[in-house]
Short mmCIF file of C-alpha atoms in Angstrom, two decimals:
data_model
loop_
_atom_site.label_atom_id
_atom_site.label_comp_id
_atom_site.label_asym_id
_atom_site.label_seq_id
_atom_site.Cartn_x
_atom_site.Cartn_y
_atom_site.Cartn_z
CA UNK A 5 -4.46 -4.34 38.74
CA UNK A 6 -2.76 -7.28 36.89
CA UNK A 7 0.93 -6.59 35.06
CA UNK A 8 -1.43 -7.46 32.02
CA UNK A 9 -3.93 -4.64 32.89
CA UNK A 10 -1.27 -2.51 32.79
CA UNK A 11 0.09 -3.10 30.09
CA UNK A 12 -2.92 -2.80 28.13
CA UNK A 13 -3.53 1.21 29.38
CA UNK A 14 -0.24 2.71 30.09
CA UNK A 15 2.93 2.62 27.30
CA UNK A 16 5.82 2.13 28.53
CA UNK A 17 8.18 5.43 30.42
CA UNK A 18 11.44 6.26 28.74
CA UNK A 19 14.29 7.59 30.77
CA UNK A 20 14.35 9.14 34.15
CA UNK A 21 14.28 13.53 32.69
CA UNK A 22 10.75 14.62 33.57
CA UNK A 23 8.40 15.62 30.70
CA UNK A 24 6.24 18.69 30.01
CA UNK A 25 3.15 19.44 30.60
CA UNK A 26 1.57 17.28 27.46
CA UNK A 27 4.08 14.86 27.04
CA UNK A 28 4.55 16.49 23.58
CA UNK A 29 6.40 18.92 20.88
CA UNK A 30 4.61 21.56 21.80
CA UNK A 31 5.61 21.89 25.16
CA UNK A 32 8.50 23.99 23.22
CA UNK A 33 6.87 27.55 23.97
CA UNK A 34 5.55 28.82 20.49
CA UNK A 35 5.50 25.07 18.28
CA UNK A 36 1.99 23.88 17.16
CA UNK A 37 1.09 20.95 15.08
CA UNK A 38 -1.83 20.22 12.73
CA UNK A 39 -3.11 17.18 10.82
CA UNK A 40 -5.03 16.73 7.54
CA UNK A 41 -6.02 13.44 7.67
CA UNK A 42 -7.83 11.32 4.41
CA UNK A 43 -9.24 8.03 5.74
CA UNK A 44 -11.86 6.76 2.32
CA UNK A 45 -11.57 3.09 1.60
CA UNK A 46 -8.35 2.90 -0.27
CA UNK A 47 -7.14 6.08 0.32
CA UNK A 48 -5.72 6.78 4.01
CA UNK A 49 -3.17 9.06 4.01
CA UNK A 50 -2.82 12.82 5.32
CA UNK A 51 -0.41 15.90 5.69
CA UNK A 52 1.11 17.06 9.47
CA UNK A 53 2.69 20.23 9.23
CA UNK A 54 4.62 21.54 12.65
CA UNK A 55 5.20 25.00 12.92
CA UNK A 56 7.72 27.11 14.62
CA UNK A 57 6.21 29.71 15.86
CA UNK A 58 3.28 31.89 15.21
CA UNK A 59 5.22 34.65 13.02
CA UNK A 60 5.43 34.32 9.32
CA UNK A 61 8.64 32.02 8.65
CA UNK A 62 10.11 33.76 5.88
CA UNK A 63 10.76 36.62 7.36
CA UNK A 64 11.12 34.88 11.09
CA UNK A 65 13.23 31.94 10.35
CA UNK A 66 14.45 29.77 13.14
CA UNK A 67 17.52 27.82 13.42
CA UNK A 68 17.59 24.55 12.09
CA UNK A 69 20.30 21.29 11.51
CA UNK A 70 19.57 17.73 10.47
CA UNK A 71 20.43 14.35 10.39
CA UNK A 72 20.20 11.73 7.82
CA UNK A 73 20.94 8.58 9.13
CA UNK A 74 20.19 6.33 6.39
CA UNK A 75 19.14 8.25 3.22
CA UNK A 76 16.66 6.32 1.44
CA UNK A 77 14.13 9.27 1.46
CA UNK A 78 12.56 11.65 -0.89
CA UNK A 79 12.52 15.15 1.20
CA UNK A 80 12.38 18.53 -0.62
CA UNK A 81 14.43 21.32 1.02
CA UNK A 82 17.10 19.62 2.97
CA UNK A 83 19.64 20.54 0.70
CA UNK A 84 19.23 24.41 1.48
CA UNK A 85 18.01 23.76 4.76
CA UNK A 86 21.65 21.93 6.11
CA UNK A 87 23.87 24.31 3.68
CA UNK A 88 22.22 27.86 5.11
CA UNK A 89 21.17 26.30 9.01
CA UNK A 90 17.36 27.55 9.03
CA UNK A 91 14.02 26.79 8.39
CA UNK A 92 11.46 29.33 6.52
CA UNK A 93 8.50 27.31 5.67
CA UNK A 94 6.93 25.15 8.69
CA UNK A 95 8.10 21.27 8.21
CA UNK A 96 5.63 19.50 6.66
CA UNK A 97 5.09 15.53 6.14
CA UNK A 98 3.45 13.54 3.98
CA UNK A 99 3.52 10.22 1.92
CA UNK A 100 5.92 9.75 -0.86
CA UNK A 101 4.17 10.61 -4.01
CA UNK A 102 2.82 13.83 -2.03
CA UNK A 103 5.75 15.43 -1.39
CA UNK A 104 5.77 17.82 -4.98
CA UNK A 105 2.39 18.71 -4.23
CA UNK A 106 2.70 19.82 -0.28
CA UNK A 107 5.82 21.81 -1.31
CA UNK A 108 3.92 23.68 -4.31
CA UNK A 109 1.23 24.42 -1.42
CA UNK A 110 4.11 25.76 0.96
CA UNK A 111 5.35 27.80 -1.50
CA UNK A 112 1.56 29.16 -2.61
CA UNK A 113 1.41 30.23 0.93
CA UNK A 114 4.63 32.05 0.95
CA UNK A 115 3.59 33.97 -1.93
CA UNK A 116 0.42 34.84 -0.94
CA UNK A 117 2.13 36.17 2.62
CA UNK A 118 4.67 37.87 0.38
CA UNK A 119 3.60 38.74 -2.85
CA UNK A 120 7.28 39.63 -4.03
CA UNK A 121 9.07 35.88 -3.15
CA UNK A 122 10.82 35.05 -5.92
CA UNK A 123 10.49 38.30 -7.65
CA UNK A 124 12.20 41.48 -5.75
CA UNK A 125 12.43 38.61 -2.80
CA UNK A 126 14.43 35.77 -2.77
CA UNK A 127 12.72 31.89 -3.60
CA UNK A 128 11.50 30.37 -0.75
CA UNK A 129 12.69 26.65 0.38
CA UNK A 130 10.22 24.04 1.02
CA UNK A 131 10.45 21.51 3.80
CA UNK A 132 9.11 18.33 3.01
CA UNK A 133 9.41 14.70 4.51
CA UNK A 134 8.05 11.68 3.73
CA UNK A 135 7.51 8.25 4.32
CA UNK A 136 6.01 6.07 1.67
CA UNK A 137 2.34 4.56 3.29
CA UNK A 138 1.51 2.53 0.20
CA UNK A 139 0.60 -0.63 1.84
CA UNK A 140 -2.77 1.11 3.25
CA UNK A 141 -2.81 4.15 0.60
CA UNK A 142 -3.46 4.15 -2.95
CA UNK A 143 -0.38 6.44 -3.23
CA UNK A 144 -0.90 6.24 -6.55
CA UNK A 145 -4.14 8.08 -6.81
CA UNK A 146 -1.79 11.11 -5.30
CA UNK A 147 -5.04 12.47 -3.24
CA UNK A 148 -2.98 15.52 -1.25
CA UNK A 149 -3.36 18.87 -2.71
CA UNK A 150 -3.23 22.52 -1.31
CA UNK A 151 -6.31 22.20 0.62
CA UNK A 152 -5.61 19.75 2.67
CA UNK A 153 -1.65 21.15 3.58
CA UNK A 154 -3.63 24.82 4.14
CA UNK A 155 -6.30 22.62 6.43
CA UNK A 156 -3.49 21.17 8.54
CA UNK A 157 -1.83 24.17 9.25
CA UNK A 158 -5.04 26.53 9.91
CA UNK A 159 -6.00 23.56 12.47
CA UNK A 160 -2.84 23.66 14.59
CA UNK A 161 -2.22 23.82 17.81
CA UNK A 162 -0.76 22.68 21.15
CA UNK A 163 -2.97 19.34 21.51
CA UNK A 164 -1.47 16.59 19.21
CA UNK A 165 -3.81 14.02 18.16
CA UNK A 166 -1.32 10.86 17.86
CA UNK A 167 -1.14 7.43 15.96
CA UNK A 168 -3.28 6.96 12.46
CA UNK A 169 -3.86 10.89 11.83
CA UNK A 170 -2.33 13.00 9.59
CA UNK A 171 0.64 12.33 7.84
CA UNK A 172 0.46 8.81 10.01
CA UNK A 173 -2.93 7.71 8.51
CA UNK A 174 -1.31 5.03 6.46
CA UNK A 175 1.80 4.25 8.06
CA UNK A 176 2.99 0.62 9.41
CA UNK A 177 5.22 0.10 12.03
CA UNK A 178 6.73 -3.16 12.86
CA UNK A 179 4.01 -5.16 10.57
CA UNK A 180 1.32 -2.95 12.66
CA UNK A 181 -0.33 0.14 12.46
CA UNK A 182 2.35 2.90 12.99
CA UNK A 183 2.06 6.63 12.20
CA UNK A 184 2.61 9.87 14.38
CA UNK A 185 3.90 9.99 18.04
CA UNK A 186 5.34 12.96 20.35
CA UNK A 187 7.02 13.28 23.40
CA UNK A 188 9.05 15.82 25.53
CA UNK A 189 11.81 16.02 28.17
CA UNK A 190 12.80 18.81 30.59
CA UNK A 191 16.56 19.57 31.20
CA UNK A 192 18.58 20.92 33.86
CA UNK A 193 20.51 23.99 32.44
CA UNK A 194 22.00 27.49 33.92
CA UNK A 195 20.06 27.24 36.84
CA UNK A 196 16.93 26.75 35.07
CA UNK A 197 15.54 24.22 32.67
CA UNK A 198 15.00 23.76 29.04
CA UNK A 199 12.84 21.89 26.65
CA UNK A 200 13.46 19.01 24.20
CA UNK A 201 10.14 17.87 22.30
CA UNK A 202 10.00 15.07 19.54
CA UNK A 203 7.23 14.05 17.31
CA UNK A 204 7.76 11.41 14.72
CA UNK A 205 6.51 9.70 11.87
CA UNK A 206 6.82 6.01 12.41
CA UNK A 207 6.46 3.86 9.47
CA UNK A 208 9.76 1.12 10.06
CA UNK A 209 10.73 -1.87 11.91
CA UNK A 210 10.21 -5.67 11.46
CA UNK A 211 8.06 -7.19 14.48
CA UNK A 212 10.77 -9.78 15.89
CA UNK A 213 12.88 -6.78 16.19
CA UNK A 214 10.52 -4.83 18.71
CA UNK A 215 11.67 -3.39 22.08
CA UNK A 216 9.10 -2.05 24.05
CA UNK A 217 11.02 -0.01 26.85
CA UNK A 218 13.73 -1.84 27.09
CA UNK A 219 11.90 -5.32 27.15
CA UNK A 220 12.71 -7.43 23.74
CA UNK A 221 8.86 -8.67 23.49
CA UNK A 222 8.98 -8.34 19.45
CA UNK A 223 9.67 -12.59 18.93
CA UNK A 224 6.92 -13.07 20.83
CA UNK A 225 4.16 -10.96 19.42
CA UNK A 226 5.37 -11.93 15.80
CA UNK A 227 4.54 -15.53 16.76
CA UNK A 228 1.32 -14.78 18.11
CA UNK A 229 0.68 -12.72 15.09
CA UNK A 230 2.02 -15.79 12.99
CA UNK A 231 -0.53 -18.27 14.06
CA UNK A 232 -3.47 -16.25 12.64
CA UNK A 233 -1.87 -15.12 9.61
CA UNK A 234 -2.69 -16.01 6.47
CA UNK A 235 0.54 -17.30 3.93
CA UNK A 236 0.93 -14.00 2.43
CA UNK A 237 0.97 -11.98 5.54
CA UNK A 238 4.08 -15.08 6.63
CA UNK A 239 5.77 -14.24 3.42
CA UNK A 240 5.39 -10.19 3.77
CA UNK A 241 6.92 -10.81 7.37
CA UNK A 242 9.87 -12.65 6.12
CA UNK A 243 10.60 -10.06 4.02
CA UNK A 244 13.37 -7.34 4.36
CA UNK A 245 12.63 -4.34 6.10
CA UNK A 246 11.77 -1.32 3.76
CA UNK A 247 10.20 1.63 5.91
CA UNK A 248 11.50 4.55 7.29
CA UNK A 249 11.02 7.59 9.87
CA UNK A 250 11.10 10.95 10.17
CA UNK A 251 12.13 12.04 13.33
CA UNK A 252 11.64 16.36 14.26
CA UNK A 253 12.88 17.80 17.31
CA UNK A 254 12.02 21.73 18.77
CA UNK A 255 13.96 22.84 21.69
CA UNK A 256 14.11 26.38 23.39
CA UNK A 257 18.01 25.56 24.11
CA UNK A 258 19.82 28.22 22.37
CA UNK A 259 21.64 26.79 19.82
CA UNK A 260 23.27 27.47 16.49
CA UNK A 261 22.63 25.21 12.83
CA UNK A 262 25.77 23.24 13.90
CA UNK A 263 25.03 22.44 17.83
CA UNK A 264 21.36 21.17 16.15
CA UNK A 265 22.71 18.85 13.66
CA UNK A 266 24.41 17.41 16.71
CA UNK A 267 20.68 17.32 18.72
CA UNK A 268 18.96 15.66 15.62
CA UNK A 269 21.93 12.83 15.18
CA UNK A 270 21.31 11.77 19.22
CA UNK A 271 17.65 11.11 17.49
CA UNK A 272 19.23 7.68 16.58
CA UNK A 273 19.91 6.58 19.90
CA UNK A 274 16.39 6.55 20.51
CA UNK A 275 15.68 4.63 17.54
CA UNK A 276 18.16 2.13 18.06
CA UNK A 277 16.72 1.40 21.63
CA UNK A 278 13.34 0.61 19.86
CA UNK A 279 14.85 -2.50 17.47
CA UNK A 280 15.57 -0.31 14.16
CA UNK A 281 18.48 -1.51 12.62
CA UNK A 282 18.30 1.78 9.77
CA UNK A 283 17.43 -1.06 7.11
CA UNK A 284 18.87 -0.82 3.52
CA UNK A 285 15.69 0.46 2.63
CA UNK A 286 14.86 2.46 4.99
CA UNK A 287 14.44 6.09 4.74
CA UNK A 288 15.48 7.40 8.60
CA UNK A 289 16.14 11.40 8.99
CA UNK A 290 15.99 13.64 11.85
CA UNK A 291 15.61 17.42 11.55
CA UNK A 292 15.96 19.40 14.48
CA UNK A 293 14.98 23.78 15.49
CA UNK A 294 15.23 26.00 18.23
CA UNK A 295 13.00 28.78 18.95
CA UNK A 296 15.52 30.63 21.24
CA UNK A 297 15.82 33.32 18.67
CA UNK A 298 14.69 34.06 15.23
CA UNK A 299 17.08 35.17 12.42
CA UNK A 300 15.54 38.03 9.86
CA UNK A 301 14.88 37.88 6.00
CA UNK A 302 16.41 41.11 5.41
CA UNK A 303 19.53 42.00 5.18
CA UNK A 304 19.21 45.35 6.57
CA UNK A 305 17.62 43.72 9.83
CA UNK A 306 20.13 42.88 12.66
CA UNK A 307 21.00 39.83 13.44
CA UNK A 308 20.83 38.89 16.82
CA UNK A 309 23.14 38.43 19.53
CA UNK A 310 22.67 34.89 21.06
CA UNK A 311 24.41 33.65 24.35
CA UNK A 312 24.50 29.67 23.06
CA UNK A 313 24.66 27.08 25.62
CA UNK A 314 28.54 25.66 26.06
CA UNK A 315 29.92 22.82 24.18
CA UNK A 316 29.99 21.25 27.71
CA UNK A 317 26.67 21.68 28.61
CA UNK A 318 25.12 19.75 25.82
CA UNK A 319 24.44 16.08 27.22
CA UNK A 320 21.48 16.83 28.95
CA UNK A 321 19.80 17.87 25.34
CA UNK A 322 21.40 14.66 23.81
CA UNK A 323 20.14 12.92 26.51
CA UNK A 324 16.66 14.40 25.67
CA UNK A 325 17.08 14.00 22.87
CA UNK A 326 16.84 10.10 22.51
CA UNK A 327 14.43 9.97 25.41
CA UNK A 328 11.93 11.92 23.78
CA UNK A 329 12.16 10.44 20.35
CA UNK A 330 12.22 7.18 21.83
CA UNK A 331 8.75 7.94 23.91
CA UNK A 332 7.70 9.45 20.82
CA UNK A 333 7.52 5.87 18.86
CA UNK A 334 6.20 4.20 21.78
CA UNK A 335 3.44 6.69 21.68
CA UNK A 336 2.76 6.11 17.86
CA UNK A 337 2.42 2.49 18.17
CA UNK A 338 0.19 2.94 21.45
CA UNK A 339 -1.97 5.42 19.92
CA UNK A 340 -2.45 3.97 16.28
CA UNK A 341 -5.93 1.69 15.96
CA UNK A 342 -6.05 -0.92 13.51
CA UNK A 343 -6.97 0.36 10.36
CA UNK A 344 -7.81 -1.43 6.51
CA UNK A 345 -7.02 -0.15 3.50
CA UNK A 346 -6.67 -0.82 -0.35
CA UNK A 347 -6.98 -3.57 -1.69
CA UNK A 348 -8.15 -4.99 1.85
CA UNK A 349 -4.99 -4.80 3.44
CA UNK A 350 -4.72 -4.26 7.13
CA UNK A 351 -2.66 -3.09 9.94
CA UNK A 352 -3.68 -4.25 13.77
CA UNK A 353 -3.15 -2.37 16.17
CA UNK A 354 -0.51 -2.92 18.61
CA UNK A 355 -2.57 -3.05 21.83
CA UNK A 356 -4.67 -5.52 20.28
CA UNK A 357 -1.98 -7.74 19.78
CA UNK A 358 -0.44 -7.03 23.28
CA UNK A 359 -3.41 -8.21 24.63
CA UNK A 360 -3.70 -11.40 22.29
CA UNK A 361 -0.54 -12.08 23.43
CA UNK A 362 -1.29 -11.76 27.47
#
């Protein structure tokens, strides 16, 4: 097989830690992911929601810490989220204009689970991300509404469908088709080994800019891209960069809100490696959970007692970490076919252009 075969059916490998089982988020023990996915003419768009666990998340809520590495985003929940260190809704992600009405549907499902939230219970917080797919999606016609978040999250699972599904439907990445990738990596610790899974939503990066494992192929593709563009697609090209990604990593390390916020900054390494340069516009977060141990709703519950992992111990995770995230965007671009949109624009797809490229 030619190096030119190859590189048309296998993506690139990131880092030397072993993966799990599906290469995914979900190798965390417990984590499942669903898609809603909306793919009519001018509206291609969709909700992802990742869950924890299979226990209700208001009353189960995990540990959680974040990242925001350049803040040009338009979450709901992070506030609450970084200040307390837990998650009790699953994450959910969606295009811009979407965000209000996936976090009215998260909190519709918390009330019907718990009839008293935000009565004799407390208010539940949301988590949503976005990133803002209005180059394929009418994201004006604001198409999301309970159904579809309630669709994604009745669907999930272990197997991840990747590239233009769910919240990815309508996402570019380096002037192609980007959307939703996931990876995982296995780490040595205590005489055993733990988990660090990744999925992102890609929907950044300027084409010159591209590294593809390590190999700085972006120049390239963007002139082959070039010569069969039309003027407007130049002019778009030569434009700043104004996407952005959200980045979510689950790990079965046990670790406390502050040890995660480290995990989820490390998620910038492997962004960097890929050619991001966390544009002015660019909206680039990372949110990261453990499933090691659940902390209750009640007060009257114990808390529990949690041996966390030493101080010491924690650069196998951070190498994870970037590793995973990294394969994670390399498996969004891989995975995403071409798709057009509204108003007739268009995103190729990445192996089509590796291949036009030779």
């Amino acid at each position: 097989m030619s190096t030119r075969d190859i590189a048309a059916t296998v993506p690139p490998r990131i880092g030397l830690l072993d993966a799990g089982p599906l290469d995914a988020i979900t190798d965390v023990a417990g984590v499942t992911v669903g898609h809603a996915t909306l793919a009519d003419g001018p509206v291609q768009t969709g909700v992802t929601v990742i869950h924890p666990h299979a226990l209700d998340p208001y009353r189960h809520k995990v540990p959680a810490g974040a990242a925001v590495i350049n803040g040009f985003g338009k979450s709901v929940g992070l506030v609450q989220m970084e200040e307390l260190g837990q998650l009790e809704t699953p994450i959910a992600l969606t295009n811009t204009f979407s965000v209000p009405a996936v976090a009215q549907a998260q909190i519709r499902d918390c009330v019907r689970a718990n009839p008293e939230t935000g009565r004799a219970l407390p208010t539940v917080n949301p988590l949503v991300l976005e990133c803002n797919d209005g180059f394929l999606n009418d994201i004006q016609r604001m198409a999301i509404g309970d159904d579809h978040y309630r669709a994604a999250c009745e669907g999930a699972g272990a197997q991840v469908p990747q590239g233009a599904v769910g919240a990815g439907r309508g996402m570019s990445s380096f002037q192609l088709k980007g959307g939703i990738g996931t990876a995982s990596r296995r780490v040595p610790l205590a005489g055993g080994h733990r988990t660090v899974g990744a999925l992102v939503l890609a929907n950044y990066g300027l084409l010159p800019n591209l590294v593809w494992g390590s190999a700085p192929i972006g120049a390239s593709l963007a002139a082959a891209m070039e010569a069969e563009a039309d003027t407007g697609a130049r002019a778009a090209a030569a434009g700043p960069e104004k996407g952005s990604i959200i980045m979510v990593l689950a790990t079965d390390a046990p670790l406390d809100a502050r040890q995660l916020g480290r995990l989820a900054r490390r998620a910038a390494a492997g962004l960097a490696r890929t050619g991001s340069v966390y544009g002015h516009g660019s909206g680039d977060i990372a949110v990261a959970f453990s499933t090691a141990y659940t902390l209750p709703h009640l007060p009257e519950a114990a808390m529990p007692a949690v041996s966390l992992v030493h101080e010491s111990l924690l650069d196998g995770l951070f190498q994870a970490a970037a590793d995973s995230v990294e394969q994670a965007i390399v498996h969004a671009l891989w995975h995403a076919e071409a798709v057009t949109g509204r108003d007739g624009h268009r995103r190729g797809a990445l192996r089509d252009l590796l291949l036009q490229a030779g």
